[in-house]
Short mmCIF file of C-alpha atoms in Angstrom, two decimals:
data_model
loop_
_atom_site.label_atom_id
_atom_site.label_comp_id
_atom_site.label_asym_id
_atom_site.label_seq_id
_atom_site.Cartn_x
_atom_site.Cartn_y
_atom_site.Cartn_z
CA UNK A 23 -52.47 -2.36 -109.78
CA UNK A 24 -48.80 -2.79 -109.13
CA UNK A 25 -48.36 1.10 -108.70
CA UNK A 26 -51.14 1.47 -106.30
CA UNK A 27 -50.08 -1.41 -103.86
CA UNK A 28 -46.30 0.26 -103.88
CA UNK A 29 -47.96 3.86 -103.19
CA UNK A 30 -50.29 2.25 -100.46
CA UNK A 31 -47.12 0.07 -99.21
CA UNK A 32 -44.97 4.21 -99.02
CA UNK A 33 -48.04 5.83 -97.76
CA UNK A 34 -48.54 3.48 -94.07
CA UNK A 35 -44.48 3.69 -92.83
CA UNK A 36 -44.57 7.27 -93.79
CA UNK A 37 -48.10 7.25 -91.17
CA UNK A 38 -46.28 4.98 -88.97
CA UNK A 39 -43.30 7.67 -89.08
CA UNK A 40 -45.63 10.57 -88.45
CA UNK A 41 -46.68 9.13 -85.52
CA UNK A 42 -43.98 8.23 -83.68
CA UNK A 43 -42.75 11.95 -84.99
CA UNK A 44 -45.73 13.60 -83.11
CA UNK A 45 -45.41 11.15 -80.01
CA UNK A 46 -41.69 12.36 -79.88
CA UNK A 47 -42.11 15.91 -79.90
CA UNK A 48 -44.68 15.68 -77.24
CA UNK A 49 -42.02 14.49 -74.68
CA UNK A 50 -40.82 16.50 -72.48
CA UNK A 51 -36.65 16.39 -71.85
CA UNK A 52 -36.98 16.00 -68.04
CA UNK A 53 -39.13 12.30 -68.17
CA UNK A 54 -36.95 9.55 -67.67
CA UNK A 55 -39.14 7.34 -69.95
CA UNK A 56 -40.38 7.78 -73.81
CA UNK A 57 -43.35 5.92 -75.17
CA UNK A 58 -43.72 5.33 -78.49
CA UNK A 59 -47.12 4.99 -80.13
CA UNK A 60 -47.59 2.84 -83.81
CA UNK A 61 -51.01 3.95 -85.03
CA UNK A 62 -52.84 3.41 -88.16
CA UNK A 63 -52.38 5.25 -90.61
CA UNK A 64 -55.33 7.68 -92.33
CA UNK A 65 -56.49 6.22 -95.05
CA UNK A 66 -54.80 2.62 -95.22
CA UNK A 67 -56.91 -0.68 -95.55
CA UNK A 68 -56.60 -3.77 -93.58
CA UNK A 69 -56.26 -4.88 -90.24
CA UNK A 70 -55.52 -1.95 -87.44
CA UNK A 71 -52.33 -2.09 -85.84
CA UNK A 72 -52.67 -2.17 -82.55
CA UNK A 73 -50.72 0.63 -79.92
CA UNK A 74 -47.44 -0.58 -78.65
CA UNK A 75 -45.68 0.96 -75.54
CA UNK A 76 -42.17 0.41 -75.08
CA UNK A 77 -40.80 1.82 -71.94
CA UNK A 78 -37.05 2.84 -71.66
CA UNK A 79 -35.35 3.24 -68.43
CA UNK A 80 -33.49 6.05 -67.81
CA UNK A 81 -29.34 5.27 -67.71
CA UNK A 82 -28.06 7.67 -65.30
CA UNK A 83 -24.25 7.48 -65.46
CA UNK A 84 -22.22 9.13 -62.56
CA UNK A 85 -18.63 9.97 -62.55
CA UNK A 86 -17.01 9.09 -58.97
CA UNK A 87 -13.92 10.28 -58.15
CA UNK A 88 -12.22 8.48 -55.69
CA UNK A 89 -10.70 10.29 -52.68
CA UNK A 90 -7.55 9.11 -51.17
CA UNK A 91 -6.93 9.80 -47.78
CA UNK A 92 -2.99 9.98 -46.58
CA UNK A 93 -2.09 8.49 -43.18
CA UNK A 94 0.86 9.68 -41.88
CA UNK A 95 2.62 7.68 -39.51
CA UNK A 96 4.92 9.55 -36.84
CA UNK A 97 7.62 6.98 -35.47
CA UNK A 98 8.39 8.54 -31.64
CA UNK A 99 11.55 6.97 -29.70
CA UNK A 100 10.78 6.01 -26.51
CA UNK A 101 13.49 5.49 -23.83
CA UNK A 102 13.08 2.49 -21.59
CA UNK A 103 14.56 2.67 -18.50
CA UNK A 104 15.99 -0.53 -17.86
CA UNK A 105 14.43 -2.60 -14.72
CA UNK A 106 17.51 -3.56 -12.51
CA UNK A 107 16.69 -6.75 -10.36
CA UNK A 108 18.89 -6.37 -7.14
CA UNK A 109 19.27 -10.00 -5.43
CA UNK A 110 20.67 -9.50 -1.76
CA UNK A 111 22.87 -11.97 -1.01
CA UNK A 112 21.65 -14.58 1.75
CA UNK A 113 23.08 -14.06 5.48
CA UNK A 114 26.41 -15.60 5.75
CA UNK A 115 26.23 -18.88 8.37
CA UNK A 116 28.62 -19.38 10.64
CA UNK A 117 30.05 -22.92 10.81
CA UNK A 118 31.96 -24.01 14.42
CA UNK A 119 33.37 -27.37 15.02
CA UNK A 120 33.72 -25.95 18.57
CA UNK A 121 31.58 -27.77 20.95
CA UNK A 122 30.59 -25.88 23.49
CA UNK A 123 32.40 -25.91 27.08
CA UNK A 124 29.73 -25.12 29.63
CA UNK A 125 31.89 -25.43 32.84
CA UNK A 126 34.44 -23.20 31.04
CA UNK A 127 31.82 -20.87 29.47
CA UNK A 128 30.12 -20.70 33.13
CA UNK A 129 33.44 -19.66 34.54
CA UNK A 130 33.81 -16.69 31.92
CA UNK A 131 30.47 -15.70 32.20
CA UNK A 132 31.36 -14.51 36.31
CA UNK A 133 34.43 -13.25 35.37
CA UNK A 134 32.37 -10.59 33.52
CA UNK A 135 30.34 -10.11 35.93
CA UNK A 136 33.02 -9.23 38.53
CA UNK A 137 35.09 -7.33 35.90
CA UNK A 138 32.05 -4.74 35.88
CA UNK A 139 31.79 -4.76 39.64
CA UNK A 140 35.62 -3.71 40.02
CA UNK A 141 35.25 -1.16 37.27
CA UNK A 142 32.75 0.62 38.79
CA UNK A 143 34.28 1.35 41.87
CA UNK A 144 37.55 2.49 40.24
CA UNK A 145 38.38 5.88 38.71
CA UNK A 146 38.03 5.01 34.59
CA UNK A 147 41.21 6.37 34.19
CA UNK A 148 44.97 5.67 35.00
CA UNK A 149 46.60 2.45 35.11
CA UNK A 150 44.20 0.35 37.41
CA UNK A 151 41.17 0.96 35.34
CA UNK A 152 43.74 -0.07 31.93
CA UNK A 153 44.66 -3.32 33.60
CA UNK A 154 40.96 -3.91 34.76
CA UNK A 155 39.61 -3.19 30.97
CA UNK A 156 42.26 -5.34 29.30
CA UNK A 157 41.95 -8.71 31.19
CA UNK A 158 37.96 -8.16 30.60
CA UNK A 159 38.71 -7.92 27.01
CA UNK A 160 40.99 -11.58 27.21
CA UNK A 161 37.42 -12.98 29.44
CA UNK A 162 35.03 -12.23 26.12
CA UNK A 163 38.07 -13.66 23.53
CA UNK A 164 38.16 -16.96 25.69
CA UNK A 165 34.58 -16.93 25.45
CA UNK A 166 34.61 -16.19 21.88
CA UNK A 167 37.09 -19.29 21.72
CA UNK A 168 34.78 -21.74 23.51
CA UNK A 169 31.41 -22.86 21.55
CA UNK A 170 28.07 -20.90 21.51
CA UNK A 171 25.59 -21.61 24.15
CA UNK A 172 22.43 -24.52 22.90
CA UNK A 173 19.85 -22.08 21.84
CA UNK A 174 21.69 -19.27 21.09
CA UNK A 175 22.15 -18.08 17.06
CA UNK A 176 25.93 -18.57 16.36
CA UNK A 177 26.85 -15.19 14.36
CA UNK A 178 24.81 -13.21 16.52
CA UNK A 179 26.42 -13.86 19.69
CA UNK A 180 30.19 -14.12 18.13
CA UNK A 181 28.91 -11.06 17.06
CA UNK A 182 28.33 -9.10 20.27
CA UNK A 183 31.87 -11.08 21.96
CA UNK A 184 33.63 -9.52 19.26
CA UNK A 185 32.21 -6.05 19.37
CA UNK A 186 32.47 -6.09 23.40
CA UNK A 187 35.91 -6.72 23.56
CA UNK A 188 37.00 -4.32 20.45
CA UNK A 189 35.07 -1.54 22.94
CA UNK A 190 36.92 -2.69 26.19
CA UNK A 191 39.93 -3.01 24.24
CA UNK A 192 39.61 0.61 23.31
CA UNK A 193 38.53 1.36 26.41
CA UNK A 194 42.25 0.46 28.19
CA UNK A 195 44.03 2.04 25.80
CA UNK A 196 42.36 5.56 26.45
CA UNK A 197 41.98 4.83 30.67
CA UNK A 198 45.54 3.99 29.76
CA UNK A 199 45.89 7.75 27.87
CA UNK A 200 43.98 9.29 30.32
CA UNK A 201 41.36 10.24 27.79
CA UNK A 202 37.63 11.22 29.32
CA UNK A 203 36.59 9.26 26.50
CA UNK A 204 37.12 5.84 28.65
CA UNK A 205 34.06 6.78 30.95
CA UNK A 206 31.48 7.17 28.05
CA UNK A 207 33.32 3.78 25.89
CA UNK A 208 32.66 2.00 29.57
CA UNK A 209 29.17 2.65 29.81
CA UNK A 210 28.60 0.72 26.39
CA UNK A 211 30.51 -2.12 27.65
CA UNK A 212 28.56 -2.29 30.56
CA UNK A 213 25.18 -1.77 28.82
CA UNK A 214 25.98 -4.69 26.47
CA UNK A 215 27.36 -7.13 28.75
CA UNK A 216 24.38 -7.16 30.85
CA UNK A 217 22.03 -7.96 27.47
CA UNK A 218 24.94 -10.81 26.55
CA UNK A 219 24.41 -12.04 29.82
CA UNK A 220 20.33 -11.82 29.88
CA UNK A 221 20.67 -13.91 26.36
CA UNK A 222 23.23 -16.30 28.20
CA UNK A 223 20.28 -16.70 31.31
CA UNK A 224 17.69 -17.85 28.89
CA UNK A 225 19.91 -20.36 26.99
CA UNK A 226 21.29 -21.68 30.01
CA UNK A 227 18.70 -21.21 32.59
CA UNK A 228 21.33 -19.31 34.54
CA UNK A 229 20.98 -16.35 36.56
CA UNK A 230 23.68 -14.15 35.79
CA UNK A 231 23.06 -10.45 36.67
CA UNK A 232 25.54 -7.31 36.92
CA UNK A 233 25.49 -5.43 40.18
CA UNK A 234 23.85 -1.70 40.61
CA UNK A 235 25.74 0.67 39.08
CA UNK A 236 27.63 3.19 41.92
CA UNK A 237 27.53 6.57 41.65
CA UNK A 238 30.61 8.18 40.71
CA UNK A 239 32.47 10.89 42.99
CA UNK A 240 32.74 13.96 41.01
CA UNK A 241 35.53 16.36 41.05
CA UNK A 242 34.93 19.47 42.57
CA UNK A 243 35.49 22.59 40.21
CA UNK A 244 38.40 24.46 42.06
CA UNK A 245 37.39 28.06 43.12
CA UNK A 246 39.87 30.57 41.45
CA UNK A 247 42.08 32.71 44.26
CA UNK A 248 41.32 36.13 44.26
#
């Protein structure tokens, strides 16, 4: 009795074994999942087993190789051109404690104007037209003494006294020389003492003009002797 429980105990996992051995070798390589059937065994009493399905997941395992990716970095030297901040320097004033003398300035002021009306009626050359030149060069530094008119910007107008009487200074000395150049220095005088004295009019409410300008004789070419 022993013996035959023992065989019949062999006989059902060697069944069980077949089983799964025919289940196995019905699978196919390429299906991700394996079921695995327990069956009763031929010829073995009791209660039937009944069919259990396990179900295995396929594991796929990848390899991933990771790619590194060198940046190169490319240092370029840039030249800056420096930014140079230029700061002009603010317009020199002109301080004068000199008040200013109208009777005297009034007096200098027609001196100029009858300086110009002598020099235009005198040859710009020779000794007369020196003498003429220099004392209207000592009328604009006795004006350039006194104060500047009410109204008037200070630098400017110390600025056109001194520039007249450098140019009438000049002017003597080449009359003086008997350089042509005295006519041509003599018409800049004249042009600029007429705008110092339009200036001076609207300061001073005064009425200062120069006189027309006279035409000058010209020298006749002399006609070469045969």
């Amino acid at each position: 009795m022993r013996r035959a429980k023992a065989a019949a105990a062999v006989a059902l996992p060697a069944a069980v074994a077949l089983g799964l051995t025919v289940v196995l070798a019905a699978c196919t390589a390429g299906t991700p999942a394996v079921e695995l059937s327990q069956v009763a065994g031929s010829g073995v009493t009791g209660t039937p087993v009944p069919t259990e399905t396990v179900t295995v997941t396929e594991i796929d395992t990848r390899t991933v190789t990771a790619t590194a990716t060198l940046v190169q970095t490319t240092t370029a030297t840039v030249v800056v051109t420096p930014t140079v901040t230029v700061t002009a320097l603010p317009r020199p004033s002109l301080t004068t404690s000199t008040v200013f003398n109208r009777t005297t300035a009034l007096a200098d002021y027609a001196n100029l104007v009858n300086d110009v009306r002598v020099l235009d009626r005198i040859p710009l050359s020779g000794n007369a037209a020196a003498v003429e030149l220099d004392a209207m060069t000592q009328h604009l530094a006795r004006l350039g003494a006194n104060g500047p008119p009410p109204g008037l910007d200070a630098p400017s107008y110390y600025g056109r006294l001194l520039s007249l009487g450098l140019f009438a200074q000049a002017g003597a000395d080449e009359a003086a020389a008997g350089s042509p150049v005295a006519t041509s220095r003599y018409a800049v005088v004249r042009q600029e003492t007429g705008v110092l004295l339009s200036l001076v009019n609207g300061a001073l409410s005064t009425t200062f003009t120069l006189p027309p300008p006279v035409p000058r004789p010209t020298t006749p070419t002399p006609t070469p002797t045969p």
